[in-house]
Amino acid sequence: MAGGAREVLTLQLGHFAGFVGAHWWNQQDAALDRSGDAKEPPGELCPDVLFRTGRTLHGQETYTPRLILMDLKGSLSSLREEGGPYRDRQLDAAIAWQGKLTTHKEELDPKNPYLQDLLSAEGVLSSDGVWRVKSIPKGKGPPPVTAAKPVIPLEGGVRVWSDFLRVHLHPRSICMIHKYNHEGEAGRLEAFGQGESVLKEPGYLEMLEDRLHFYVEECDYLQGFQILCDLHDGFSGVGAKAAELLQDEYSGRGIMTWGLLPAPYNLGEPQKNIYRLLNTTFGLVHLAAHSSLVCPLSLGGSLGLRPERPVSFPHLRYDATLPFHCSAILATALDTLTAPYRLHCAPVSMAHLADMLSCAGKKVVTAGASIPFPLGPGQSLPDTLMQFGGATPWTPLSACGDPCGTRCFAQSVVLRGVDRACHTSQLPPGTPLPSPLHACTTGEDVLAQYLELQEPRALSSSHLLRSPCSVAPPYPHLFSSCSQQAVDSIPVFGALCSSSSLHRTLAGLARELTKLDLRRWASFMDAGVELDDVQELLQDLHSLAQCYQEGDGLTD
Amino acid sequence: MQPRETTAPLPLPTAGRNRRAAAALWGSGQGLRGARPRGQGAGPRGVAAESAPPEGRERQRRPNSRAHVSAGSLHKRPRLVSGAGDIKLTKDGNVLLREMQIQHPTASLIAKVATAQDDITGDGTTSNVLIIGELLKQADLYISEGLHPRIIAEGFEAAKIKALEVLEKVKVGKEMKREILLDVARTSLRTKVRADLADVLTKAVVDSVLAIRRPGYPIDLFMIEIMEMKHKSETDTKLIRGLVLDHGARHPDMKKRVEDAFILTCNVSLEYEKTEVNSGFFYKTAEEKEKLVKAERKFIEDRVQKIIDLKDKVCDKSSKGFVVINQKGIDPFSLDTLAKHGIVALRRAKRRNMERLSLACGGIAVNSLEDLSVDCLGHAGLVYEHTLGEEKFTFIEDCINPRSVTLLVKGPNKHTLTQTKDALRDGLRAIKNAIEDGLEQPTLGQSKSEALNSVWVSHMGGKNPGCVVPGAGAVEVAIAEALIKYKRKIKGGARLGVQAFADALLIIPKVLAQNSGYDLQETLVKVQAEHVESKQLVGVDLNTGEPMVAEDARVWDNYCVKKQLLHSCTAIATNLLLVDEIMRAGMSSLKG
């Protein structure tokens, strides 16, 4: 479509993935608004990569995420499956039945004040029942919320991701899995096998294929898929099956998988904990087999059974028990990490990025990010980078423990939101240079040089972007340093890194799995996983962990 | 006859021994009751109304029982509105059960069985729930008087075996001509959508199955594509003897309408993509890179040229059209080249459509362009594109002897489309069942499809002996009658189990009568009397409330649906009864 953007289709599988996704789309939407307002030259990130232009039956232009999301029955709350600009109230009311009608109406889920505010600000259902948007979302964006104090969604008021979603979704985006319940005790999607079997059913499979087809067919230069997938519940199985399908159907395209885990878990529920471990392990191994790159994302300290403290950020205060907060941080990281394949000019294609990071079967990578990047006033980039000293500048986001003392094989680093003026050192000529970084003439060089210093043996690629990450509301207010004024964008430093810490993590998972007596968890096995599968899984896990072994005799 | 239950209005569960099961059932019953399809032939079949409802059906039912007060009158159809305002309109028990959030384990078990019934046979969901509920209710009467559930279960088992024998006797083997298939489909569809729509769908469904049926092979319903189009009204739903694809050509210069066209189906990538895995270009200068890219590009251009050559060869300046349908992608450059040569090209066809394409238009789907020849090409009389908003549809019609067809579902909104689609699926299944029920049952160790294959091939030779059973509750009345006679041969308490089973089955004609607005006891007694007198299979006429001979009224049900019903209902009811007994034993031992 527009300008030959290399399109990417996003799949969001699971409820936490929905949270992360909702934050991410909000952030992108906010970035769109800003670039439109200031009449700047188009930003560095090309929105057409993830969004698509469409047209409703009434000829209204739409700009919606190129997205397929799956969630369980009862998880949408006030969001309609077929909503937004594509609605037509008049036609919806037409009923194909002549006789009397009994209406069984669920209590209308109240829209929270935030959503109501949003609704009134941007569009009206005109009297003939056709949705009219006051302004075209693309370019101009919805009119800035003129109210003196925009309503910010309350942390307590957010139960599901649709409570704070700003963007409209295309009617083909939402796939509901009616077989399982979102809430309640019965009918949960809790095991990997259940998830796999969902996509073995012809009904759901056809639904997914149809939607894939709809989005993919219109793409001229599809570069790949990104899968946001919950790892802790049965959605890991859905993700594994979906990745397999994509690999079969669209060979040669990149498949980036982000395995998401909500941070804390309760030791009080041993069954849930065991299930989480099993699902995560099964998910990781199967996803690694079928996608180009897999990256677990979590604010938790470890993937294993024993909980560790959630990670902390030097400049953030967040509540690890709130998915609303955790997902916001992960979304910010995602927005930064995925930048290389979303660039306007000279993008690195998804497949290339994956190739670079995953040499010799190292398909699992870790992520890290420094949110916000602590660029003090008056400081230049070299100054800030030198401040870190030898320590890793970013907080690990993959639940693989402290990256200290581990080796990095390959990394892709993105720094965004740093003003061009600060890129290089502004020291008056003649002053002795505090570090070699200060001698570099461009920001790109500074970054490359820094990475070279940090990880001399790693294959590094770096990107330096001027546009910051947008954190306008409904992004939660997490910043401790500048608590007074509202921040609407921050610099972020993120890295994807194939690190030897994965050896420890993956081997640890294998160890814990071996110790488990799986016959005790018969209900997990009932769902279609057999003991042989577990053996095979362990094999795969061991060989995957082997890839990350340090000191294989060649280097040391 | 056993008059007791016909006079007793659904009793509320008393403090009987089987309290838990009863309470559980009641809990589920409430849940189901609230949303149970009320209407003509809810679940079980009544006579399909040919005309507008007569006044008789509008009259108020006598509020003679507590449970019935909440019941809607005839033709009420539940509309479900979700918390976000999404609408679902349905009378199909299966759809309702899937929509409901059922938390109670017993209720959820019953619901699962019912939906499994639908998965296997495509029908009978509501009957399933009704019969299981009624079996438990009848059992509760005896258990509260001190009969052990195990003995009831024995009775159920004996009754089931007898009932299956009766079913075997009453089934009607017929040659499945179009007329009788129409009757079967109509009976099924009338319970799911309104009458005029049902008639439209009936014809479409029967004709589509007849179109894809090949003597000597089992019917493959996958060869009927169901395509939805948000357009016009639901009565515009029709059968397309060809294929409808939900995408179109992606080039502005390609023709929107091609007549007398060759169709090339292929699975060949026509887009320039970087070669897979770790083989980036190695180049030193910009020119060198350019050259490499060009060489890569040339590879794709050669493929496109092969298609163009073939087109020039077969069309040879005639006015014939040429359409390429590719499963893989086609990039804009290739599209441009193809458009210049007057070729219409569709990319990214669905995998499942590839097989259908060659069945509909003939030709073979090719995986490589190396040995393209005229033999690979299919043919269609008319190919045209239809645009709706951002969606495009490509119609491939006028095919010679298509063996794959499309049911094009139309409707103004999503819930209408879904409703029509669900109905079509059930209709298709009903016809398939009717045709295939005529076959001998698979022997042990042989899968159904194997058995079908061998039987089809060896015996049929082009004839279509199918098998159906009379609907409108006639079968249930007949079985109940037979069971009452049979129970005298049973000794001991199990006799009561047989009695309970017979009584439970009568819920079907009772609900039929009730939902049409008649007095259920009066109707039931009349039907039973008529059955005994005439020795024919008599059911309820929903238009008049009078007994009628189901066969004459052309109300047919599927044999396999009834059979499955008897099996699964007995199994589940028995299990629930026994589980309850075990639980109770456990509870008392805990207390003591």
mmCIF file with all atom_site columns, C-alpha atoms in Angstrom, chain A residues 16 20 231 258-265 276 280 295-303 308 310-311 313 318 326 329-330 367 395-400:
data_model
loop_
_atom_site.group_PDB
_atom_site.id
_atom_site.type_symbol
_atom_site.label_atom_id
_atom_site.label_alt_id
_atom_site.label_comp_id
_atom_site.label_asym_id
_atom_site.label_entity_id
_atom_site.label_seq_id
_atom_site.pdbx_PDB_ins_code
_atom_site.Cartn_x
_atom_site.Cartn_y
_atom_site.Cartn_z
_atom_site.occupancy
_atom_site.B_iso_or_equiv
_atom_site.pdbx_formal_charge
_atom_site.auth_seq_id
_atom_site.auth_comp_id
_atom_site.auth_asym_id
_atom_site.auth_atom_id
_atom_site.pdbx_PDB_model_num
ATOM 1  C CA . PHE A 1 16  ? -2.210 -10.155 28.915 1.00 0.00 ? 16  PHE A CA 1
ATOM 2  C CA . VAL A 1 20  ? 0.380  -5.060  26.168 1.00 0.00 ? 20  VAL A CA 1
ATOM 3  C CA . LEU A 1 231 ? 2.962  -17.958 27.824 1.00 0.00 ? 231 LEU A CA 1
ATOM 4  C CA . TRP A 1 258 ? 7.006  -12.190 22.018 1.00 0.00 ? 258 TRP A CA 1
ATOM 5  C CA . GLY A 1 259 ? 6.131  -14.534 24.843 1.00 0.00 ? 259 GLY A CA 1
ATOM 6  C CA . LEU A 1 260 ? 4.429  -12.515 27.543 1.00 0.00 ? 260 LEU A CA 1
ATOM 7  C CA . LEU A 1 261 ? 4.151  -13.339 31.214 1.00 0.00 ? 261 LEU A CA 1
ATOM 8  C CA . PRO A 1 262 ? 2.343  -11.178 33.735 1.00 0.00 ? 262 PRO A CA 1
ATOM 9  C CA . ALA A 1 263 ? 4.810  -10.508 36.492 1.00 0.00 ? 263 ALA A CA 1
ATOM 10 C CA . PRO A 1 264 ? 3.837  -11.853 39.858 1.00 0.00 ? 264 PRO A CA 1
ATOM 11 C CA . TYR A 1 265 ? 2.381  -15.168 40.608 1.00 0.00 ? 265 TYR A CA 1
ATOM 12 C CA . ARG A 1 276 ? 2.577  -21.860 34.361 1.00 0.00 ? 276 ARG A CA 1
ATOM 13 C CA . THR A 1 280 ? 5.902  -21.549 29.484 1.00 0.00 ? 280 THR A CA 1
ATOM 14 C CA . CYS A 1 295 ? 11.715 -13.349 23.085 1.00 0.00 ? 295 CYS A CA 1
ATOM 15 C CA . PRO A 1 296 ? 10.142 -13.912 26.491 1.00 0.00 ? 296 PRO A CA 1
ATOM 16 C CA . LEU A 1 297 ? 8.990  -10.664 28.047 1.00 0.00 ? 297 LEU A CA 1
ATOM 17 C CA . SER A 1 298 ? 8.205  -10.385 31.714 1.00 0.00 ? 298 SER A CA 1
ATOM 18 C CA . LEU A 1 299 ? 8.861  -8.141  34.640 1.00 0.00 ? 299 LEU A CA 1
ATOM 19 C CA . GLY A 1 300 ? 9.230  -11.155 36.902 1.00 0.00 ? 300 GLY A CA 1
ATOM 20 C CA . GLY A 1 301 ? 12.622 -12.183 38.151 1.00 0.00 ? 301 GLY A CA 1
ATOM 21 C CA . SER A 1 302 ? 12.636 -15.730 36.827 1.00 0.00 ? 302 SER A CA 1
ATOM 22 C CA . LEU A 1 303 ? 10.726 -18.166 34.667 1.00 0.00 ? 303 LEU A CA 1
ATOM 23 C CA . GLU A 1 308 ? 11.908 -13.866 42.524 1.00 0.00 ? 308 GLU A CA 1
ATOM 24 C CA . PRO A 1 310 ? 10.100 -8.389  40.004 1.00 0.00 ? 310 PRO A CA 1
ATOM 25 C CA . VAL A 1 311 ? 12.703 -6.260  38.301 1.00 0.00 ? 311 VAL A CA 1
ATOM 26 C CA . PHE A 1 313 ? 13.709 0.388   37.185 1.00 0.00 ? 313 PHE A CA 1
ATOM 27 C CA . TYR A 1 318 ? 5.122  0.627   39.340 1.00 0.00 ? 318 TYR A CA 1
ATOM 28 C CA . CYS A 1 326 ? 3.353  -4.140  33.745 1.00 0.00 ? 326 CYS A CA 1
ATOM 29 C CA . ILE A 1 329 ? 6.297  -0.985  30.548 1.00 0.00 ? 329 ILE A CA 1
ATOM 30 C CA . LEU A 1 330 ? 6.499  -3.992  28.242 1.00 0.00 ? 330 LEU A CA 1
ATOM 31 C CA . ALA A 1 367 ? 15.232 -8.179  25.930 1.00 0.00 ? 367 ALA A CA 1
ATOM 32 C CA . THR A 1 395 ? 16.959 -3.555  33.018 1.00 0.00 ? 395 THR A CA 1
ATOM 33 C CA . PRO A 1 396 ? 16.445 -7.135  31.918 1.00 0.00 ? 396 PRO A CA 1
ATOM 34 C CA . LEU A 1 397 ? 12.900 -7.821  30.721 1.00 0.00 ? 397 LEU A CA 1
ATOM 35 C CA . SER A 1 398 ? 13.099 -11.499 29.916 1.00 0.00 ? 398 SER A CA 1
ATOM 36 C CA . ALA A 1 399 ? 13.101 -13.024 33.378 1.00 0.00 ? 399 ALA A CA 1
ATOM 37 C CA . CYS A 1 400 ? 16.513 -14.535 32.761 1.00 0.00 ? 400 CYS A CA 1
#
